[in-house]
Amino acid sequence: MTLPTDPAANLAALIRCASVTPAEGGALGALATMLKPLGFSVERPVFSEDGTPDIENLYARRSGNGPHLMFAGHTDVVPVGDEASWTHPPFAAEVAKGEMFGRGAVDMKGGIACFIAAVARHVESKGGPKGSVSLLITGDEEGPAINGTIKLLEWAAARGEKWDASIVGEPTNPDALGDMIKIGRRGSLSGSIIVNGRQGHAAYPQLADNPVRGLMTLADALLHPVFDKGTKDFQATNLEVTSIDVGNPATNVIPAKATAIFNIRFNDTWTAETIQAEIHNRLDKAAKRKKYRTGKTTAVDYELVWRDRPSHVFLTRDDRLIEALSGSVKAVIGRKPALSTSGGTSDARFIKDYCPVVEFGLVGKTMHMVDERVALADLETLTQIYRRFIEDWFERGVS
Ligand SMILES: [Zn+2]
């Protein structure tokens, strides 16, 4: 039997499955076909929730005697956009000038293809790792992410699965393979501010209460002063006001209502709870300011509504895991990667509740773009890095 040792062949098989969220598109089936000859038991639980599409997921485990390493990722991909703008069709896996084109090439079917090739090479030459290896793959990362990684982790944990470490194969490298390992992520929170005023004639402001004045006062308090200057491991906390909406087409009418929405990315100076309290505090104080509202006797009448669930900040402090990975990068490409907590959130924020987690994958430059593509040379290099990492991590034993 031929084992899936060639990452390019693995990736081509995955790209040819049109698995735009929430469609499975055959991608999990293709994975199962690769994993079974390697000794993995494969399960494909489907999760449902009212108001969201049913999602198929995959959990595969190759059991051994020793520690348990989990590789996590997703086979769903974002839509292709304008298909006519692609140089090569998005689900054909065509290769040109040493690059394979296709949706998901780097985000993140490519990472999965390389990890499977790495395990396959280990199985072929050394009979496979001594401990257990599992793949936790969702079909719902790019979508609502409700029937994906969170439920898959709960499902596996309820069946007694325990992991000693996890690696997420998202494309973490900004420019070149080996640039960056992610060892944590900032937290994220979004909210809406609704200011209620009193409608009136722009020429008679004393008879009205312009909510735009109130909203400007509140927005100002969110932007200044800075929340912090950053920490040893994280960049500074940053808040962006992402929209201000009044919807008033008349220049001579003071509107009745104004709203703003904002997003804050916060570092480990804060928790979701303390940053929410800080924002409440700033707004309450600012609501009493007269700067833009001279002559008004009441405070700004506002409401703050938090949107979605907060993403919590985390930092992985597992030397064995981080050193095994960064050492493997150094051994294969000759330089040490930066250890970073930059960028947006990822499914690692859910995994961190179960075991230490780091992220390392391909180069992210073309992700979500037309002509998403990966250098075949990068597929081979990442496979070698993963292969070395698997060997190293199991050799180090559980600390
Ligand atoms: Zn991704």
Short mmCIF file of C-alpha atoms and ligand atoms in Angstrom, two decimals, residues 73-74 76-78 106-109 141-142 168-171 345-347 367-368, ligand 1:
data_model
loop_
_atom_site.label_atom_id
_atom_site.label_comp_id
_atom_site.label_asym_id
_atom_site.label_seq_id
_atom_site.Cartn_x
_atom_site.Cartn_y
_atom_site.Cartn_z
CA GLY A 73 -7.13 22.47 11.72
CA HIS A 74 -10.00 22.97 9.31
CA ASP A 76 -13.49 24.33 5.09
CA VAL A 77 -12.44 27.26 2.92
CA VAL A 78 -13.72 30.77 2.22
CA VAL A 106 -2.36 27.81 2.48
CA ASP A 107 -5.48 28.32 4.66
CA MET A 108 -5.25 25.55 5.58
CA LYS A 109 -5.50 22.37 3.56
CA GLU A 141 -13.74 27.52 11.07
CA GLU A 142 -14.32 30.12 8.37
CA VAL A 168 -2.57 24.23 14.92
CA GLY A 169 -1.56 24.30 11.25
CA GLU A 170 -2.85 27.78 10.34
CA PRO A 171 -0.62 29.85 8.03
CA THR A 345 -8.00 35.04 16.85
CA SER A 346 -7.91 31.36 15.84
CA ASP A 347 -9.29 28.06 17.09
CA MET A 367 -4.94 33.41 2.09
CA HIS A 368 -8.55 34.38 1.31
ZN ZN B 1 -7.65 29.12 8.53
#
